[in-house]
Amino acid sequence: SQTIHQWPATLVQPVGSPLSLECTVEGTSNPNLYWYRQAAGRGLQLLFYSVGIGQISSEVPQNLSASRPQDRQFILSSKKLLLSDSGFYLCAWERGGRWGTEAFFGQGTRLTVV
Amino acid sequence: AQSVTQPDIHITVSEGASLELRCNYSYGATPYLFWYVQSPGQGLQLLLKYFSGDTLVQGIKGFEAEFKRSQSSFNLRKPSVHWSDAAEYFCAVGAGDTGNQFYFGTGTSLTVIP
């Protein structure tokens, strides 16, 4: 069966520090991968999605970047965190080649920038 | 443009009472529709989905939803709410034909009182 792992679960980082959140999927190949950010009362905002290794699409200009160094690995990064980067970050995967048919979510990372 | 509206930010119901959470969408084609549930500090879990066919779909945990094309709605229902149903509920549209992804509503927070 397929599983998705996302870590760390919580993170407190000072302003200006770098960020690296990792997401891996097991039990499937060539998945579509997504990074979402969830702010209180604002639902889910799509940050990045990827259809394959090295292929990243950005939905919103921001202080963040994403990379997909391996088929089932998706990394969210920042060189210098801002206070506004605080939030709940969710990674999700979907069966490759089937857009918008069902997304499976990780458990999320609560990021607090202080 | 695709969008999802959940008009109720917060709903409170008594345990054992019936529940209906509203969802309206804007989409140019036949949508894929989803309801997800999120417990505090957790990722999203799929409750049910509609792709085609019978407009009344059954999901997990006793939930059901009805797709009404004429009203562009996909409301979630449960005949008798349990205290464990207290959570955040998200409606989503899968924009499969745009090579894109999912559009989420801003969520409805459900409180269940004894």
mmCIF file of C-alpha atoms in Angstrom:
data_model
loop_
_atom_site.group_PDB
_atom_site.id
_atom_site.type_symbol
_atom_site.label_atom_id
_atom_site.label_comp_id
_atom_site.label_asym_id
_atom_site.label_seq_id
_atom_site.Cartn_x
_atom_site.Cartn_y
_atom_site.Cartn_z
ATOM 1 C CA SER A 1 0.000 0.000 0.000
ATOM 2 C CA GLN A 2 1.008 3.585 -0.503
ATOM 3 C CA THR A 3 2.160 5.788 2.344
ATOM 4 C CA ILE A 4 3.349 9.357 2.619
ATOM 5 C CA HIS A 5 5.798 10.600 5.190
ATOM 6 C CA GLN A 6 6.344 14.203 6.064
ATOM 7 C CA TRP A 7 8.796 15.600 8.595
ATOM 8 C CA PRO A 8 9.407 17.211 10.911
ATOM 9 C CA ALA A 9 5.988 17.422 12.553
ATOM 10 C CA THR A 10 6.766 20.718 14.241
ATOM 11 C CA LEU A 11 9.484 23.270 13.733
ATOM 12 C CA VAL A 12 10.361 26.579 15.348
ATOM 13 C CA GLN A 13 12.845 28.655 13.390
ATOM 14 C CA PRO A 14 14.170 32.193 13.780
ATOM 15 C CA VAL A 15 13.593 34.802 11.124
ATOM 16 C CA GLY A 16 16.319 34.707 8.503
ATOM 17 C CA SER A 17 17.193 31.063 9.044
ATOM 18 C CA PRO A 18 16.976 28.439 6.286
ATOM 19 C CA LEU A 19 14.222 25.857 5.953
ATOM 20 C CA SER A 20 14.029 22.341 4.644
ATOM 21 C CA LEU A 21 10.887 20.224 4.875
ATOM 22 C CA GLU A 22 10.907 16.776 3.390
ATOM 23 C CA CYS A 23 8.174 14.571 2.030
ATOM 24 C CA THR A 24 8.513 11.041 0.707
ATOM 25 C CA VAL A 25 6.013 8.654 -0.792
ATOM 26 C CA GLU A 26 6.243 4.878 -0.712
ATOM 27 C CA GLY A 27 4.470 2.206 -2.676
ATOM 28 C CA THR A 28 3.926 4.079 -5.928
ATOM 29 C CA SER A 29 5.986 5.425 -8.772
ATOM 30 C CA ASN A 30 5.950 8.703 -10.673
ATOM 31 C CA PRO A 31 3.374 10.364 -8.454
ATOM 32 C CA ASN A 32 2.212 13.930 -8.807
ATOM 33 C CA LEU A 33 3.419 15.755 -5.705
ATOM 34 C CA TYR A 34 2.092 18.878 -4.039
ATOM 35 C CA TRP A 35 3.058 21.318 -1.301
ATOM 36 C CA TYR A 36 0.244 23.269 0.333
ATOM 37 C CA ARG A 37 0.265 25.873 3.065
ATOM 38 C CA GLN A 38 -2.627 26.238 5.414
ATOM 39 C CA ALA A 39 -3.161 29.491 7.294
ATOM 40 C CA ALA A 40 -5.876 29.840 9.892
ATOM 41 C CA GLY A 41 -9.232 30.572 8.288
ATOM 42 C CA ARG A 42 -7.804 30.623 4.791
ATOM 43 C CA GLY A 43 -8.010 27.052 3.651
ATOM 44 C CA LEU A 44 -5.257 25.435 1.632
ATOM 45 C CA GLN A 45 -3.003 27.405 -0.653
ATOM 46 C CA LEU A 46 -1.140 25.464 -3.314
ATOM 47 C CA LEU A 47 2.534 26.382 -3.286
ATOM 48 C CA PHE A 48 4.183 23.931 -5.685
ATOM 49 C CA TYR A 49 3.388 20.853 -7.676
ATOM 50 C CA SER A 50 5.544 18.421 -9.566
ATOM 51 C CA VAL A 51 4.906 15.826 -12.261
ATOM 52 C CA GLY A 52 8.374 14.329 -12.247
ATOM 53 C CA ILE A 53 11.984 14.555 -11.136
ATOM 54 C CA GLY A 54 13.263 18.082 -11.488
ATOM 55 C CA GLN A 55 9.911 19.372 -12.743
ATOM 56 C CA ILE A 56 8.490 21.992 -10.413
ATOM 57 C CA SER A 57 5.622 24.386 -11.007
ATOM 58 C CA SER A 58 5.033 27.301 -8.694
ATOM 59 C CA GLU A 59 1.595 28.664 -8.071
ATOM 60 C CA VAL A 60 2.400 31.668 -5.932
ATOM 61 C CA PRO A 61 5.515 33.873 -5.917
ATOM 62 C CA GLN A 62 7.035 33.667 -2.488
ATOM 63 C CA ASN A 63 10.038 33.201 -0.311
ATOM 64 C CA LEU A 64 9.970 29.434 -0.796
ATOM 65 C CA SER A 65 11.288 26.962 -3.330
ATOM 66 C CA ALA A 66 10.750 23.289 -3.987
ATOM 67 C CA SER A 67 12.835 20.516 -5.418
ATOM 68 C CA ARG A 68 12.267 16.932 -6.451
ATOM 69 C CA PRO A 69 15.639 15.210 -6.469
ATOM 70 C CA GLN A 70 14.142 11.713 -6.603
ATOM 71 C CA ASP A 71 10.912 10.314 -7.961
ATOM 72 C CA ARG A 72 9.212 10.029 -4.598
ATOM 73 C CA GLN A 73 10.917 12.833 -2.701
ATOM 74 C CA PHE A 74 9.674 16.389 -2.534
ATOM 75 C CA ILE A 75 11.487 19.084 -0.570
ATOM 76 C CA LEU A 76 10.295 22.531 0.438
ATOM 77 C CA SER A 77 13.034 25.038 1.162
ATOM 78 C CA SER A 78 13.786 28.606 2.005
ATOM 79 C CA LYS A 79 17.082 30.429 2.228
ATOM 80 C CA LYS A 80 15.787 33.020 4.696
ATOM 81 C CA LEU A 81 12.538 32.584 6.555
ATOM 82 C CA LEU A 82 10.114 35.432 7.099
ATOM 83 C CA LEU A 83 7.564 35.755 9.872
ATOM 84 C CA SER A 84 4.859 35.391 7.257
ATOM 85 C CA ASP A 85 6.144 31.901 6.408
ATOM 86 C CA SER A 86 4.619 30.563 9.610
ATOM 87 C CA GLY A 87 1.838 28.091 8.992
ATOM 88 C CA PHE A 88 0.897 24.483 8.560
ATOM 89 C CA TYR A 89 2.533 22.856 5.558
ATOM 90 C CA LEU A 90 1.031 19.829 3.912
ATOM 91 C CA CYS A 91 2.528 17.523 1.352
ATOM 92 C CA ALA A 92 0.246 15.463 -0.858
ATOM 93 C CA TRP A 93 0.573 12.935 -3.644
ATOM 94 C CA GLU A 94 -1.634 11.742 -6.439
ATOM 95 C CA ARG A 95 -1.332 8.898 -8.907
ATOM 96 C CA GLY A 96 0.783 9.982 -11.800
ATOM 97 C CA GLY A 97 -0.964 11.069 -14.961
ATOM 98 C CA ARG A 98 -4.317 11.493 -13.245
ATOM 99 C CA TRP A 99 -4.730 15.114 -12.364
ATOM 100 C CA GLY A 100 -7.256 16.129 -9.792
ATOM 101 C CA THR A 101 -8.593 12.649 -9.155
ATOM 102 C CA GLU A 102 -7.615 12.114 -5.525
ATOM 103 C CA ALA A 103 -4.922 13.537 -3.307
ATOM 104 C CA PHE A 104 -3.455 11.767 -0.300
ATOM 105 C CA PHE A 105 -2.037 13.988 2.391
ATOM 106 C CA GLY A 106 0.795 13.734 4.848
ATOM 107 C CA GLN A 107 0.376 14.629 8.489
ATOM 108 C CA GLY A 108 1.706 18.128 8.051
ATOM 109 C CA THR A 109 4.444 20.283 9.517
ATOM 110 C CA ARG A 110 3.629 23.117 11.894
ATOM 111 C CA LEU A 111 6.199 25.853 11.205
ATOM 112 C CA THR A 112 6.534 28.781 13.564
ATOM 113 C CA VAL A 113 8.932 31.530 12.605
ATOM 114 C CA VAL A 114 9.987 33.635 15.562
ATOM 115 C CA ALA B 1 -11.977 30.617 -12.896
ATOM 116 C CA GLN B 2 -12.348 27.605 -10.702
ATOM 117 C CA SER B 3 -13.347 28.212 -7.101
ATOM 118 C CA VAL B 4 -14.918 26.532 -4.136
ATOM 119 C CA THR B 5 -17.052 28.283 -1.543
ATOM 120 C CA GLN B 6 -17.903 26.989 1.880
ATOM 121 C CA PRO B 7 -20.249 29.660 3.232
ATOM 122 C CA ASP B 8 -20.251 28.426 6.816
ATOM 123 C CA ILE B 9 -17.016 29.154 8.644
ATOM 124 C CA HIS B 10 -18.153 27.490 11.842
ATOM 125 C CA ILE B 11 -21.080 25.232 12.739
ATOM 126 C CA THR B 12 -22.148 23.921 16.125
ATOM 127 C CA VAL B 13 -24.472 20.946 16.440
ATOM 128 C CA SER B 14 -25.625 18.755 19.275
ATOM 129 C CA GLU B 15 -24.511 15.174 19.413
ATOM 130 C CA GLY B 16 -27.089 13.007 17.690
ATOM 131 C CA ALA B 17 -28.406 15.831 15.557
ATOM 132 C CA SER B 18 -28.221 15.842 11.799
ATOM 133 C CA LEU B 19 -25.561 17.776 9.939
ATOM 134 C CA GLU B 20 -25.281 19.469 6.582
ATOM 135 C CA LEU B 21 -22.173 21.308 5.441
ATOM 136 C CA ARG B 22 -22.540 23.421 2.345
ATOM 137 C CA CYS B 23 -20.218 23.583 -0.616
ATOM 138 C CA ASN B 24 -20.634 25.483 -3.863
ATOM 139 C CA TYR B 25 -18.201 25.371 -6.736
ATOM 140 C CA SER B 26 -17.472 27.211 -9.921
ATOM 141 C CA TYR B 27 -16.037 25.105 -12.694
ATOM 142 C CA GLY B 28 -16.430 25.053 -16.433
ATOM 143 C CA ALA B 29 -16.704 21.315 -16.911
ATOM 144 C CA THR B 30 -17.969 18.330 -14.992
ATOM 145 C CA PRO B 31 -15.970 18.493 -11.810
ATOM 146 C CA TYR B 32 -14.374 15.923 -9.631
ATOM 147 C CA LEU B 33 -15.601 16.754 -6.129
ATOM 148 C CA PHE B 34 -14.199 15.818 -2.761
ATOM 149 C CA TRP B 35 -14.806 16.218 0.929
ATOM 150 C CA TYR B 36 -11.867 15.979 3.289
ATOM 151 C CA VAL B 37 -11.775 16.031 7.083
ATOM 152 C CA GLN B 38 -8.931 17.367 9.182
ATOM 153 C CA SER B 39 -8.488 16.727 12.881
ATOM 154 C CA PRO B 40 -6.462 19.311 14.825
ATOM 155 C CA GLY B 41 -2.798 19.240 13.908
ATOM 156 C CA GLN B 42 -3.291 16.464 11.376
ATOM 157 C CA GLY B 43 -3.327 16.028 7.658
ATOM 158 C CA LEU B 44 -6.447 15.704 5.536
ATOM 159 C CA GLN B 45 -8.367 12.470 5.220
ATOM 160 C CA LEU B 46 -10.674 11.811 2.289
ATOM 161 C CA LEU B 47 -14.296 11.296 3.330
ATOM 162 C CA LEU B 48 -15.809 10.792 -0.097
ATOM 163 C CA LYS B 49 -15.522 11.765 -3.728
ATOM 164 C CA TYR B 50 -17.718 12.190 -6.776
ATOM 165 C CA PHE B 51 -16.526 11.612 -10.305
ATOM 166 C CA SER B 52 -19.637 10.590 -12.203
ATOM 167 C CA GLY B 53 -22.730 8.409 -11.990
ATOM 168 C CA ASP B 54 -25.017 8.361 -8.991
ATOM 169 C CA THR B 55 -25.193 11.877 -7.605
ATOM 170 C CA LEU B 56 -25.538 10.658 -4.024
ATOM 171 C CA VAL B 57 -22.240 9.285 -2.822
ATOM 172 C CA GLN B 58 -21.507 7.451 0.372
ATOM 173 C CA GLY B 59 -18.320 7.930 2.286
ATOM 174 C CA ILE B 60 -16.580 6.784 5.398
ATOM 175 C CA LYS B 61 -17.754 7.456 8.943
ATOM 176 C CA GLY B 62 -21.406 7.555 7.892
ATOM 177 C CA PHE B 63 -21.095 10.665 5.710
ATOM 178 C CA GLU B 64 -22.771 11.183 2.371
ATOM 179 C CA ALA B 65 -22.858 14.001 -0.160
ATOM 180 C CA GLU B 66 -25.103 14.909 -3.020
ATOM 181 C CA PHE B 67 -23.970 16.475 -6.269
ATOM 182 C CA LYS B 68 -26.491 18.930 -7.674
ATOM 183 C CA ARG B 69 -25.352 20.259 -11.009
ATOM 184 C CA SER B 70 -28.167 22.806 -11.285
ATOM 185 C CA GLN B 71 -27.103 24.380 -7.999
ATOM 186 C CA SER B 72 -23.363 23.824 -8.427
ATOM 187 C CA SER B 73 -23.391 22.283 -4.994
ATOM 188 C CA PHE B 74 -21.913 19.290 -3.238
ATOM 189 C CA ASN B 75 -23.239 19.381 0.309
ATOM 190 C CA LEU B 76 -22.036 16.965 2.947
ATOM 191 C CA ARG B 77 -24.534 15.319 5.279
ATOM 192 C CA LYS B 78 -24.661 13.004 8.228
ATOM 193 C CA PRO B 79 -27.910 11.893 9.873
ATOM 194 C CA SER B 80 -26.566 11.665 13.422
ATOM 195 C CA VAL B 81 -23.396 13.429 14.511
ATOM 196 C CA HIS B 82 -20.975 11.895 16.986
ATOM 197 C CA TRP B 83 -18.644 13.866 19.252
ATOM 198 C CA SER B 84 -15.693 12.428 17.336
ATOM 199 C CA ASP B 85 -16.905 14.221 14.189
ATOM 200 C CA ALA B 86 -15.680 17.547 15.569
ATOM 201 C CA ALA B 87 -13.065 18.662 13.059
ATOM 202 C CA GLU B 88 -12.410 20.916 10.094
ATOM 203 C CA TYR B 89 -14.084 19.943 6.837
ATOM 204 C CA PHE B 90 -12.861 20.927 3.391
ATOM 205 C CA CYS B 91 -14.626 20.719 0.098
ATOM 206 C CA ALA B 92 -12.465 20.525 -3.017
ATOM 207 C CA VAL B 93 -12.721 20.474 -6.775
ATOM 208 C CA GLY B 94 -10.301 18.473 -8.865
ATOM 209 C CA ALA B 95 -9.461 20.359 -12.011
ATOM 210 C CA GLY B 96 -8.306 17.327 -13.924
ATOM 211 C CA ASP B 97 -8.697 18.725 -17.394
ATOM 212 C CA THR B 98 -6.468 21.723 -16.872
ATOM 213 C CA GLY B 99 -3.357 19.747 -16.087
ATOM 214 C CA ASN B 100 -3.541 21.456 -12.762
ATOM 215 C CA GLN B 101 -4.669 20.261 -9.427
ATOM 216 C CA PHE B 102 -7.171 20.852 -6.678
ATOM 217 C CA TYR B 103 -9.060 23.875 -5.488
ATOM 218 C CA PHE B 104 -10.051 23.874 -1.848
ATOM 219 C CA GLY B 105 -12.676 25.799 0.056
ATOM 220 C CA THR B 106 -11.674 27.687 3.171
ATOM 221 C CA GLY B 107 -13.134 25.021 5.400
ATOM 222 C CA THR B 108 -15.939 24.652 7.912
ATOM 223 C CA SER B 109 -15.113 24.063 11.542
ATOM 224 C CA LEU B 110 -17.546 21.717 13.246
ATOM 225 C CA THR B 111 -18.124 21.756 16.993
ATOM 226 C CA VAL B 112 -20.212 19.014 18.566
ATOM 227 C CA ILE B 113 -21.802 19.703 21.924
ATOM 228 C CA PRO B 114 -23.026 16.939 24.220
#
